[in-house]
Coordinates of N, CA, C and O in Angstrom, one line a residue:
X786 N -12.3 3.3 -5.3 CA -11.4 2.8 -4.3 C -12.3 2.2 -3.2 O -13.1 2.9 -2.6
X787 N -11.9 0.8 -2.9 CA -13.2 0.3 -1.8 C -12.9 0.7 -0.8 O -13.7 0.4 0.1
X788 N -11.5 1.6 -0.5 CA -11.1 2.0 0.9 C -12.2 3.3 1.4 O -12.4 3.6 2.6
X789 N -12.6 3.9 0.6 CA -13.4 5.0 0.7 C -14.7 5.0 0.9 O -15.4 6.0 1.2
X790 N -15.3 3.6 0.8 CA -16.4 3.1 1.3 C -16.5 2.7 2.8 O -17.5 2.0 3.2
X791 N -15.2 3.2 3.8 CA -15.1 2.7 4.5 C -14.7 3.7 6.2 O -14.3 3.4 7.4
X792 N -15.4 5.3 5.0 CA -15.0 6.4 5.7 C -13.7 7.0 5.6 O -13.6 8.1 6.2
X793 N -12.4 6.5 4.9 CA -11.0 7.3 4.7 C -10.2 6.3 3.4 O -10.2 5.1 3.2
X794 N -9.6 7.6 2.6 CA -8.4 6.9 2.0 C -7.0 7.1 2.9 O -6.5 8.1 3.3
X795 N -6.6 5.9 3.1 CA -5.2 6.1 4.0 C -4.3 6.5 2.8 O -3.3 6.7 3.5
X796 N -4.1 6.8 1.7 CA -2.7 7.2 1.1 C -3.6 8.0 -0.1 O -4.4 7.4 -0.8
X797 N -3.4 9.5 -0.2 CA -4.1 10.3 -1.5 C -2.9 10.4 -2.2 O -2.1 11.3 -2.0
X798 N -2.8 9.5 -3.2 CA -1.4 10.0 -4.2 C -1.1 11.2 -4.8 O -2.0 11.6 -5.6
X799 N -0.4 11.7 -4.5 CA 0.3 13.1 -4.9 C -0.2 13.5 -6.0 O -0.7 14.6 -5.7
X800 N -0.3 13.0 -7.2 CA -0.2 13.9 -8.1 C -1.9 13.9 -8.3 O -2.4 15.0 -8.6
X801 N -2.7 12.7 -8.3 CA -4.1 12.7 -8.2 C -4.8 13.4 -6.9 O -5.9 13.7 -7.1
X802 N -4.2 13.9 -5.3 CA -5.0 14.5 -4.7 C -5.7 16.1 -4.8 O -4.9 16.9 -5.3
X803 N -6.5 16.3 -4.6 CA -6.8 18.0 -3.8 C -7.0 18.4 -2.8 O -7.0 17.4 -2.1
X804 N -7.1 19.6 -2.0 CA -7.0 19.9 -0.8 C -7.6 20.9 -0.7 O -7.7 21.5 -1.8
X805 N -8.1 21.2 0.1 CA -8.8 22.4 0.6 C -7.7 23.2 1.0 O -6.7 22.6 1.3
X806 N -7.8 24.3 1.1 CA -6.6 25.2 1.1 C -6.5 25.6 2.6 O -5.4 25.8 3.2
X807 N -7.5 25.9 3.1 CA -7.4 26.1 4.6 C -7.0 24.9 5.2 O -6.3 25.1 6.2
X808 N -7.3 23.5 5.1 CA -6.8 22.1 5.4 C -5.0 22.2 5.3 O -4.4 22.0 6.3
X809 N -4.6 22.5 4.3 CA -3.3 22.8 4.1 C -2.7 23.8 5.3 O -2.1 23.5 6.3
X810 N -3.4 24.9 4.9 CA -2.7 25.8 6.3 C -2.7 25.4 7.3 O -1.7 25.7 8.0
X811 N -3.4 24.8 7.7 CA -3.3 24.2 8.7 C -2.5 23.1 9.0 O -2.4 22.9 10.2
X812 N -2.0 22.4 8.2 CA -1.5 21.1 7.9 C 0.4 21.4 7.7 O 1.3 20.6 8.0
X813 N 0.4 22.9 7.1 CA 1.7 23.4 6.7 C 3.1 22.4 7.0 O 3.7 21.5 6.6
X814 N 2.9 23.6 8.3 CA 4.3 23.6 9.1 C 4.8 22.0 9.4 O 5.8 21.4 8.9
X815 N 3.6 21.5 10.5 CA 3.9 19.7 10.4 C 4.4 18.9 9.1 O 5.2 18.0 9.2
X816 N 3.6 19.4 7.4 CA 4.0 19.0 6.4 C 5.2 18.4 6.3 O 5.6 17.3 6.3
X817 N 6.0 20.4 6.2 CA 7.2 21.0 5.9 C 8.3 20.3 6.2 O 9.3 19.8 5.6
X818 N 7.7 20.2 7.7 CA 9.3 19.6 8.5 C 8.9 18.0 8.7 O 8.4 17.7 9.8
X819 N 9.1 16.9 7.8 CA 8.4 15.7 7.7 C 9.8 15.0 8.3 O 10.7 14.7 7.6
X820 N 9.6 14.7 9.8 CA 11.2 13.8 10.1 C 10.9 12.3 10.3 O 9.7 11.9 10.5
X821 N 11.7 11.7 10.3 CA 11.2 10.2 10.9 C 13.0 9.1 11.2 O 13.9 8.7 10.5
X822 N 12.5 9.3 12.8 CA 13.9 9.2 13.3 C 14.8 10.1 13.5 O 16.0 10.0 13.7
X823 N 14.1 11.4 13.4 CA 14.9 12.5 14.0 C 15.9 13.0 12.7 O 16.8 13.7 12.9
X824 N 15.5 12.5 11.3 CA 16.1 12.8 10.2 C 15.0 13.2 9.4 O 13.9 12.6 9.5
X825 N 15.3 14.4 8.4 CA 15.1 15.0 7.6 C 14.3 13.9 6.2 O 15.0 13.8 5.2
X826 N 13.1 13.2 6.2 CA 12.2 12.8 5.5 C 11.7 13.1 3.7 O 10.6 13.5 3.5
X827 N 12.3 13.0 3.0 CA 11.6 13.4 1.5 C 10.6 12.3 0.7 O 10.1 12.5 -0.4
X828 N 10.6 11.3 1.4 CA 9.9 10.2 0.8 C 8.6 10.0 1.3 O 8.5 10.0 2.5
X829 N 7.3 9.7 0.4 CA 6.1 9.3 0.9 C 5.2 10.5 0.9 O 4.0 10.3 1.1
X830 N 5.5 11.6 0.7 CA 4.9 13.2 1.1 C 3.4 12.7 1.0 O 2.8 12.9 2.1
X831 N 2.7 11.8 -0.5 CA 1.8 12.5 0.1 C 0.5 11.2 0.9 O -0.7 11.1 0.8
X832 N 1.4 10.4 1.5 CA 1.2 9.3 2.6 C 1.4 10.2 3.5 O 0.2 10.4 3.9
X833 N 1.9 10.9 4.1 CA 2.5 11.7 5.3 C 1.4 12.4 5.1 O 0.7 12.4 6.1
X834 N 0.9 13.2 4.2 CA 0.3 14.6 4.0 C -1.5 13.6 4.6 O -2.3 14.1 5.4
X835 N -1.7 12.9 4.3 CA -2.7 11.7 4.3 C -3.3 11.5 5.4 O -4.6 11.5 5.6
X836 N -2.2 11.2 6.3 CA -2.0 11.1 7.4 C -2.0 12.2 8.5 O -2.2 11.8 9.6
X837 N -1.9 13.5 8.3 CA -1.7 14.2 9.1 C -3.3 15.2 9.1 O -3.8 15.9 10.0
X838 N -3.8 14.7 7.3 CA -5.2 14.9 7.4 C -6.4 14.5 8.1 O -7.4 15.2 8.4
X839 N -5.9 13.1 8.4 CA -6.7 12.3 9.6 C -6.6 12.7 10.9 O -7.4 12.9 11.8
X840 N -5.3 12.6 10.8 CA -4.9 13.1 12.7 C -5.7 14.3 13.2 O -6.2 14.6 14.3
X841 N -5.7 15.0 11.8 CA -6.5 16.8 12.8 C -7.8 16.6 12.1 O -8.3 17.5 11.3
X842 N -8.3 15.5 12.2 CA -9.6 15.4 12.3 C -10.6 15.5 10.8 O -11.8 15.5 10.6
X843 N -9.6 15.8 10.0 CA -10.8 15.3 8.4 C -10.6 14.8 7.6 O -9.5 14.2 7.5
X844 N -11.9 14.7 6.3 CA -11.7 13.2 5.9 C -10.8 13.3 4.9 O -10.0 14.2 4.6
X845 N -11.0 12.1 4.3 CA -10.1 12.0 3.1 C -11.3 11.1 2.3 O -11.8 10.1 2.9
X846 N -11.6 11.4 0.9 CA -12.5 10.9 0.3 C -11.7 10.8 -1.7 O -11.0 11.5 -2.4
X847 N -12.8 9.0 -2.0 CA -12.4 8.8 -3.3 C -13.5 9.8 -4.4 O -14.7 9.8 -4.4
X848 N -12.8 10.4 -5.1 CA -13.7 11.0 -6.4 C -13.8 10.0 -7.6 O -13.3 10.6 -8.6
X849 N -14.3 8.7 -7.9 CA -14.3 8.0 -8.9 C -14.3 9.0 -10.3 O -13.5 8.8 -11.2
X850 N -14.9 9.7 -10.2 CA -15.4 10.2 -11.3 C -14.3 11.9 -11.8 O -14.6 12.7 -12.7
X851 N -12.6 11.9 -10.8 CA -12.1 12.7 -11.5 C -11.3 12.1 -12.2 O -11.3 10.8 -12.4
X852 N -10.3 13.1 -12.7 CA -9.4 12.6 -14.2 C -8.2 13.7 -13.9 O -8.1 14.9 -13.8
X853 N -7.0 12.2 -13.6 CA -6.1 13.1 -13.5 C -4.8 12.1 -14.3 O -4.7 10.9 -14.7
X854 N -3.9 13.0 -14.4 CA -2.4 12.7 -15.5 C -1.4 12.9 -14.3 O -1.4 13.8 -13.5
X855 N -0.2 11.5 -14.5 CA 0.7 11.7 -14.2 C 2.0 10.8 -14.8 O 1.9 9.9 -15.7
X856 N 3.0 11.2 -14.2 CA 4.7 10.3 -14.8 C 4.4 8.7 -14.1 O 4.1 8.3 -12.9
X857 N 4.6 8.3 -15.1 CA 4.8 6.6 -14.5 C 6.1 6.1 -15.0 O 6.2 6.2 -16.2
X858 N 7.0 5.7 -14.4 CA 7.8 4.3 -15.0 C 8.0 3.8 -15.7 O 7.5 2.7 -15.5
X859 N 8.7 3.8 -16.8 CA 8.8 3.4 -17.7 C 9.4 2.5 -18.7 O 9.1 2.2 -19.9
X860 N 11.0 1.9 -17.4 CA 11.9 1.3 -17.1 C 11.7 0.6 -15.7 O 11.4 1.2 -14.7
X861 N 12.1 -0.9 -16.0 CA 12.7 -1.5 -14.7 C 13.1 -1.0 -13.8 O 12.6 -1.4 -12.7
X862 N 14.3 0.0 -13.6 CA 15.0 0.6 -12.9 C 14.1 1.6 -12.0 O 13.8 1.4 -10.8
X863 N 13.8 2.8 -13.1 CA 13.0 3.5 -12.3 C 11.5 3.3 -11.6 O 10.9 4.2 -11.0
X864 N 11.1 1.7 -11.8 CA 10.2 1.4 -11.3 C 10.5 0.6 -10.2 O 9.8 0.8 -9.2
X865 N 11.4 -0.2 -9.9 CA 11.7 -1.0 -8.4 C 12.3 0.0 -7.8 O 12.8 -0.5 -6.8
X866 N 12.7 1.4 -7.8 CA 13.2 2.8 -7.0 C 11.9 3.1 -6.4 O 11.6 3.3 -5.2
X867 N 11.0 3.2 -7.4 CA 9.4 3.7 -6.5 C 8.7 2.9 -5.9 O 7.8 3.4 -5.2
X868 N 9.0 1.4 -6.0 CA 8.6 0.8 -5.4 C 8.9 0.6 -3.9 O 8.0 0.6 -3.0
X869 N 10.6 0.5 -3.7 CA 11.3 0.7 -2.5 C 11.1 1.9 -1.8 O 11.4 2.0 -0.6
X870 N 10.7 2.7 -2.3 CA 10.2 4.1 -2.0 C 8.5 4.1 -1.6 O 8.1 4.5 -0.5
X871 N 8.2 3.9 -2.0 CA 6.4 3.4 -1.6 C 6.6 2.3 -0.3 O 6.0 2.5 0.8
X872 N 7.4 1.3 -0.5 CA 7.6 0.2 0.8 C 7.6 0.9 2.0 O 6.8 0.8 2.9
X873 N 9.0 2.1 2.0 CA 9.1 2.8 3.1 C 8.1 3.4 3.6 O 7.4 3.3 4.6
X874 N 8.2 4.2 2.8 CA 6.7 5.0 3.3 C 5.5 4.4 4.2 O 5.0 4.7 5.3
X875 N 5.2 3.5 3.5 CA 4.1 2.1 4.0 C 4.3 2.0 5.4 O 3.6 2.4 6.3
X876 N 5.8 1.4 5.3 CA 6.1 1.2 6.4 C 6.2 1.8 8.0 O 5.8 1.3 9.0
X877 N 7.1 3.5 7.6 CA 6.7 4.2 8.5 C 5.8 5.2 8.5 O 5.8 6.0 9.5
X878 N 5.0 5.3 7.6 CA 3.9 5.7 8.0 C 3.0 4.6 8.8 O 2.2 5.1 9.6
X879 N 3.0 3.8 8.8 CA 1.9 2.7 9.5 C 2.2 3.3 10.5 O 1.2 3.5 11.3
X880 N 3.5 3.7 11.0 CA 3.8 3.8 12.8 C 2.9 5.4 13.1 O 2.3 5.7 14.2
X881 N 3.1 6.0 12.3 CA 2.5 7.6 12.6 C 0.8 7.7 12.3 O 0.1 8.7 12.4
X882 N 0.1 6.2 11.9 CA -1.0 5.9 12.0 C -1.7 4.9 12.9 O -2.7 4.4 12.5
X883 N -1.2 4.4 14.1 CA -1.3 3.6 14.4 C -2.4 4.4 15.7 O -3.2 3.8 16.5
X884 N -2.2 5.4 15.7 CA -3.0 6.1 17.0 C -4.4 6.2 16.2 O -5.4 6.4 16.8
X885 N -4.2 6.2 14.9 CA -5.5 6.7 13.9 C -6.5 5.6 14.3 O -7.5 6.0 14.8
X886 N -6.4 4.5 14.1 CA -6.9 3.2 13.5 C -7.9 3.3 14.4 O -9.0 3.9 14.1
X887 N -7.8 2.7 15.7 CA -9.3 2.5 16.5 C -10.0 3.4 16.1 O -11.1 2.9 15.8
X888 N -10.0 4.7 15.8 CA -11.3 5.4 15.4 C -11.8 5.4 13.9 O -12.9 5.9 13.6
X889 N -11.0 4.6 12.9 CA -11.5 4.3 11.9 C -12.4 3.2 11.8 O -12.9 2.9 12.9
X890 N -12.7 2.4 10.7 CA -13.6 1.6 10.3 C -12.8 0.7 10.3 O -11.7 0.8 9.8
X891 N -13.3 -0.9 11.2 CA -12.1 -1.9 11.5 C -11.8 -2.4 9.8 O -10.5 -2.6 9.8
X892 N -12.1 -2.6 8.8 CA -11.7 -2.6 7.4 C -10.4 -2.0 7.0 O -9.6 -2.5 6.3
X893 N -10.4 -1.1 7.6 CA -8.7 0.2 7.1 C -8.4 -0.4 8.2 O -7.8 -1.3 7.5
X894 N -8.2 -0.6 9.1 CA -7.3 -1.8 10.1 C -6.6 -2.8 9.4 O -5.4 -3.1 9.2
X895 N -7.7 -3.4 9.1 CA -7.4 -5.1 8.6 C -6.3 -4.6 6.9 O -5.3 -5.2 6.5
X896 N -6.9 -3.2 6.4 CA -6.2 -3.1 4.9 C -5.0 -2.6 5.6 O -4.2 -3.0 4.8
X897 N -4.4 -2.1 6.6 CA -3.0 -1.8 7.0 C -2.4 -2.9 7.4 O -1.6 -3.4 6.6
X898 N -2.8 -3.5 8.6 CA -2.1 -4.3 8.7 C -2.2 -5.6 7.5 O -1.6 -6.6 7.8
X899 N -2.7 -5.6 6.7 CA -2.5 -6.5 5.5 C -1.4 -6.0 4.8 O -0.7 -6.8 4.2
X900 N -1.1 -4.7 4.8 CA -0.3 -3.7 3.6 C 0.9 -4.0 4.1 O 1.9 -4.0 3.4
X901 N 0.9 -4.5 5.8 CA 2.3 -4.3 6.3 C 3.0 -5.9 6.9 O 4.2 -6.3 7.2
X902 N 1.8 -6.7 6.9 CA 1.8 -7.9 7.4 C 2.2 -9.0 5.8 O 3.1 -9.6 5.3
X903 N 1.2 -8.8 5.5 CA 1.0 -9.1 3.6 C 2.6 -9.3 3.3 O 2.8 -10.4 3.8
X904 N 3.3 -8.9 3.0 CA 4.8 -8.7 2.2 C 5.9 -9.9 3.1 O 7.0 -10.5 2.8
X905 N 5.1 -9.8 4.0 CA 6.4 -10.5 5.1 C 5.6 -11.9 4.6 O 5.9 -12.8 3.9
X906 N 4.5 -11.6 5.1 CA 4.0 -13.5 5.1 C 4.1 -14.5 3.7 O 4.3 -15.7 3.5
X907 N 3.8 -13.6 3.1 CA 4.2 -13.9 1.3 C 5.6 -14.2 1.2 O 6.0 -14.9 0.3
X908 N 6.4 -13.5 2.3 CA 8.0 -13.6 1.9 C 8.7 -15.0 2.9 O 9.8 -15.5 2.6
X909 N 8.0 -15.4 3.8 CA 8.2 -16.7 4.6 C 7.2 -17.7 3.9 O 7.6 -18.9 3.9
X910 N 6.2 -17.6 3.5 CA 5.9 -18.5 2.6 C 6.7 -19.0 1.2 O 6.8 -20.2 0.7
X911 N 7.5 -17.8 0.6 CA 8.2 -18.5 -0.4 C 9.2 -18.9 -0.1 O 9.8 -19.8 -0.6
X912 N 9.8 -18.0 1.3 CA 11.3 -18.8 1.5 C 11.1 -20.6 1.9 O 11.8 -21.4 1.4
X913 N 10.0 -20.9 2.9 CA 9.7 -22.2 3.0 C 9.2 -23.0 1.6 O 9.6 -24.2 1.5
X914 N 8.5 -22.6 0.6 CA 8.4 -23.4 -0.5 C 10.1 -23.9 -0.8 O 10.7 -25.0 -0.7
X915 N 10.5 -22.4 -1.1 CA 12.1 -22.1 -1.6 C 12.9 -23.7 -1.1 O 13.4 -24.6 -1.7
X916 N 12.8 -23.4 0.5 CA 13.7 -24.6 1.8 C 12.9 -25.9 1.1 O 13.7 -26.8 0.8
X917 N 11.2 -26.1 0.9 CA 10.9 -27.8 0.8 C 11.5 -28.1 0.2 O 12.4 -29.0 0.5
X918 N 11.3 -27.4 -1.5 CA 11.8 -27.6 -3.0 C 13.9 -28.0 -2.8 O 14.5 -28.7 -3.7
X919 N 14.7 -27.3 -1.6 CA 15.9 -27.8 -1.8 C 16.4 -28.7 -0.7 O 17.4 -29.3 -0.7
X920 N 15.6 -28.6 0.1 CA 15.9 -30.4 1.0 C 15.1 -31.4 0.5 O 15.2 -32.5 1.0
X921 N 14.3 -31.2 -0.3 CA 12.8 -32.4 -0.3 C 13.1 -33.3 -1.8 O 13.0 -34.5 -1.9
X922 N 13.4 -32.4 -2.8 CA 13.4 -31.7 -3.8 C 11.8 -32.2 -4.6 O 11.5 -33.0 -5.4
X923 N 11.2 -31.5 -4.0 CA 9.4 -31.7 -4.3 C 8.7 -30.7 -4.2 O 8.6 -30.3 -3.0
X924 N 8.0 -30.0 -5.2 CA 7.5 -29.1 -5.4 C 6.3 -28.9 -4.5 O 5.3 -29.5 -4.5
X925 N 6.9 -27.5 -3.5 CA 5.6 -27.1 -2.3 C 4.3 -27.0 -3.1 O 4.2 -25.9 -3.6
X926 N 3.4 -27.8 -3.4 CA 2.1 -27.2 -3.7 C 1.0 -26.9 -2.8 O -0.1 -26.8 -3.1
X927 N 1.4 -26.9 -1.8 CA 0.5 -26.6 -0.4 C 0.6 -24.8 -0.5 O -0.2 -24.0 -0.4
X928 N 2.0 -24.8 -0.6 CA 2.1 -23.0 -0.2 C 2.1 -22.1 -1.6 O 2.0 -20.9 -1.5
X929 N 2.1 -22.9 -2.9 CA 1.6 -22.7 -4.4 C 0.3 -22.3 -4.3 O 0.1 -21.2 -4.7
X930 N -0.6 -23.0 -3.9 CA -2.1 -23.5 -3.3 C -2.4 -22.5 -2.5 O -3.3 -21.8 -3.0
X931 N -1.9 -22.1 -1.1 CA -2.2 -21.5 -0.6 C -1.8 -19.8 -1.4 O -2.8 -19.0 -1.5
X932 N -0.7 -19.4 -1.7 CA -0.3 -18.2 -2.4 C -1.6 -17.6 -3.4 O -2.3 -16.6 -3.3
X933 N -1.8 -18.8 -4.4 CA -2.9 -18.4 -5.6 C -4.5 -18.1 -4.8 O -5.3 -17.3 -5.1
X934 N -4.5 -19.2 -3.8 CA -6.2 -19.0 -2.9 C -5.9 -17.7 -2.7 O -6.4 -16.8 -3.4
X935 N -4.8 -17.2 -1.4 CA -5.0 -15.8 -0.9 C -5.0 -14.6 -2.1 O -5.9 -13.7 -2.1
X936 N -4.1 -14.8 -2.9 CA -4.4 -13.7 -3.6 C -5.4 -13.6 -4.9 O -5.4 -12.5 -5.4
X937 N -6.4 -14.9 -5.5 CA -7.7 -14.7 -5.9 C -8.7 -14.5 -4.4 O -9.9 -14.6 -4.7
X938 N -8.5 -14.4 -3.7 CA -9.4 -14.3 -2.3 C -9.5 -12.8 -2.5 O -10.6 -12.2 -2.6
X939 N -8.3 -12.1 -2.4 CA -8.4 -11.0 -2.2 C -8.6 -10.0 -2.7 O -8.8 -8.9 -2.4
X940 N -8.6 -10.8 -4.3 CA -8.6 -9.7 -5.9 C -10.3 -9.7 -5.9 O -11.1 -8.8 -6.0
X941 N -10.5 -11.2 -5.8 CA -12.4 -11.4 -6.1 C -13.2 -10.1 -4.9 O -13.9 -9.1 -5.3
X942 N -12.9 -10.3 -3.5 CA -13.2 -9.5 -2.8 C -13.2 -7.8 -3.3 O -14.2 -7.0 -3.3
X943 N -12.5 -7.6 -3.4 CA -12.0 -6.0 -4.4 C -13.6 -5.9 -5.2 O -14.6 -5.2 -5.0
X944 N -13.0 -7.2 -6.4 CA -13.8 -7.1 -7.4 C -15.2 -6.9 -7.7 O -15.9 -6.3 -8.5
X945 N -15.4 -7.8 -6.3 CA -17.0 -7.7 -6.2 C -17.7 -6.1 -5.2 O -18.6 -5.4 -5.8
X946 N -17.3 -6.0 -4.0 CA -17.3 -4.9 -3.4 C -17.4 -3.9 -4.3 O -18.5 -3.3 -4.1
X947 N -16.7 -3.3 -5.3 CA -16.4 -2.2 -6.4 C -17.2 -2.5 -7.9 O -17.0 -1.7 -8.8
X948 N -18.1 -3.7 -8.1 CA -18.1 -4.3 -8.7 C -17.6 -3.8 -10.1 O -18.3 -3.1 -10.9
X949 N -16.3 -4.2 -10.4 CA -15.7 -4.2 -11.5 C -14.4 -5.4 -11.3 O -13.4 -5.5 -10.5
X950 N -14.9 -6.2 -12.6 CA -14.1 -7.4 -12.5 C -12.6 -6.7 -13.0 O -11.7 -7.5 -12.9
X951 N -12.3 -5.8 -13.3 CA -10.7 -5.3 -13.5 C -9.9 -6.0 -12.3 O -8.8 -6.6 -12.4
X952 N -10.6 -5.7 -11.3 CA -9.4 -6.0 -10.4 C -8.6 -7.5 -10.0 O -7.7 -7.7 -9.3
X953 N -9.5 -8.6 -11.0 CA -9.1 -9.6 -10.9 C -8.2 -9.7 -11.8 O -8.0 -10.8 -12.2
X954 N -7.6 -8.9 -12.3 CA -6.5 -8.7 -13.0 C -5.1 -8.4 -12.4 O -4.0 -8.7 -12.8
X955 N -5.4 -7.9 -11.5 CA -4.6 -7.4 -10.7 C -3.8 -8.7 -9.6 O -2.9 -8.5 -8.8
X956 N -4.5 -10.1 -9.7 CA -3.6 -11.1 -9.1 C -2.4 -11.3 -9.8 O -1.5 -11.7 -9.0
X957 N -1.9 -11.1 -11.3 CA -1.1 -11.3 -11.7 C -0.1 -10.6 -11.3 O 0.9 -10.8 -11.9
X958 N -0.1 -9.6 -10.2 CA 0.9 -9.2 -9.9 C 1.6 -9.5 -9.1 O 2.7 -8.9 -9.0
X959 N 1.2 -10.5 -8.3 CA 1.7 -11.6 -7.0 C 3.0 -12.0 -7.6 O 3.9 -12.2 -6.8
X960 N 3.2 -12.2 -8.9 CA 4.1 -12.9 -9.7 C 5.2 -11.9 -9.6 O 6.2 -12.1 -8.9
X961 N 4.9 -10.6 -10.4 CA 6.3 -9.3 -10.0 C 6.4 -9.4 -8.6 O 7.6 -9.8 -8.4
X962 N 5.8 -9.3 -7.6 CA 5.4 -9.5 -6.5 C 7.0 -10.6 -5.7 O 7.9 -10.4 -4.9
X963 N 6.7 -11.6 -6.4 CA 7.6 -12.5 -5.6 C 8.8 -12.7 -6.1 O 9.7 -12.8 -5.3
X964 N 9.1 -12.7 -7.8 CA 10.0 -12.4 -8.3 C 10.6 -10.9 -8.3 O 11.8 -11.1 -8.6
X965 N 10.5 -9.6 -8.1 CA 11.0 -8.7 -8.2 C 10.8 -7.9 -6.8 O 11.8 -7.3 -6.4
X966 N 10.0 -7.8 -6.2 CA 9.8 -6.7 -5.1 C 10.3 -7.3 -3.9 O 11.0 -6.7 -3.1
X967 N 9.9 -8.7 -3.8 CA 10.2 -9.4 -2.6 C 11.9 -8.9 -2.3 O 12.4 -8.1 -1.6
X968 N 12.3 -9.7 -3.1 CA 13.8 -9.8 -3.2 C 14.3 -8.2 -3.0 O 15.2 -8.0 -2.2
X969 N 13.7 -7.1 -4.0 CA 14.5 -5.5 -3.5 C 13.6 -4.9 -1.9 O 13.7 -3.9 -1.3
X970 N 12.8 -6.0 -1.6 CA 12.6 -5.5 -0.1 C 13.6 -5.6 0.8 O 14.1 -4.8 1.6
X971 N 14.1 -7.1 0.4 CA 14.3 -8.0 1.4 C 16.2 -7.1 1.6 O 17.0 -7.5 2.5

């Protein structure tokens, strides 16, 4: 994970994290009662739990080299539920991290507000291709152009940093991306 080269993972997924057990106790109670907006929270646990790691001061680090099993998705359905569910989280967790950031590495800056910025600007860029393509009727290739630059910009960067070209694989998801997630964001 290149985020871990950078002094912190902002989100330890649940089922791949560990913890130190005194980290926990300590961490408990704040856990337990996870509200946001003054309502009772079940979503994001362990973004929140991530988060609350940093706040009281420790780290959070990538183990490349463990091995762990979990449930994935396996239908449409139950996959844009976790997605919408991961969104939120993103979302407000960014706000219960936003005291964190100056003391991090300006990189997990730039990767949050990318995480939170990212979705919108991708989502006004296709709505305006969307607007040329039905007043113009002329295929935007400026914001085609621009879409494919930014996100091989940002797959290559990955790829190279970690050096493992897998991650240039991972542009093809711009496509679920705009076809499917945009639209259950929006």
């Amino acid at each position: 994970c290149g985020k871990a080269r950078f002094g912190a993972v902002m989100c330890c997924c649940g089922p791949c994290a560990m913890y130190r057990r005194s980290a926990l106790l300590l961490l408990l109670d704040k856990y337990e009662s996870q509200f946001f907006r003054g309502k009772p929270s079940d979503f994001g646990e362990d973004r929140h739990l991530t988060i609350l790691m940093l706040k009281a001061g420790l780290q959070t680090e990538y183990v490349p080299d463990a091995i762990a099993s979990t449930v994935v998705p396996d239908r449409l359905g139950p996959y844009l539920r976790q997605q919408l569910r991961w969104a939120r989280s993103t979302f407000r967790d960014t706000l219960l991290a936003l005291r964190l950031l100056p003391g991090l590495d300006r990189f997990l800056t730039l990767d949050v507000i990318g995480q939170n910025l990212g979705p919108l600007l991708l989502a006004l860029s296709v709505l305006t291709g969307l607007a040329q393509f039905a007043l113009t009727a002329t295929v935007p290739w400026w914001t085609v152009l621009m879409i494919a630059s930014m996100t091989i910009i940002r797959c290559s960067v990955v790829a190279i940093r970690t050096r493992q070209l897998r991650f240039l694989g991972f542009s093809l998801h711009t496509f679920i991306n705009i076809l499917l997630l945009l639209p259950l964001k929006a």
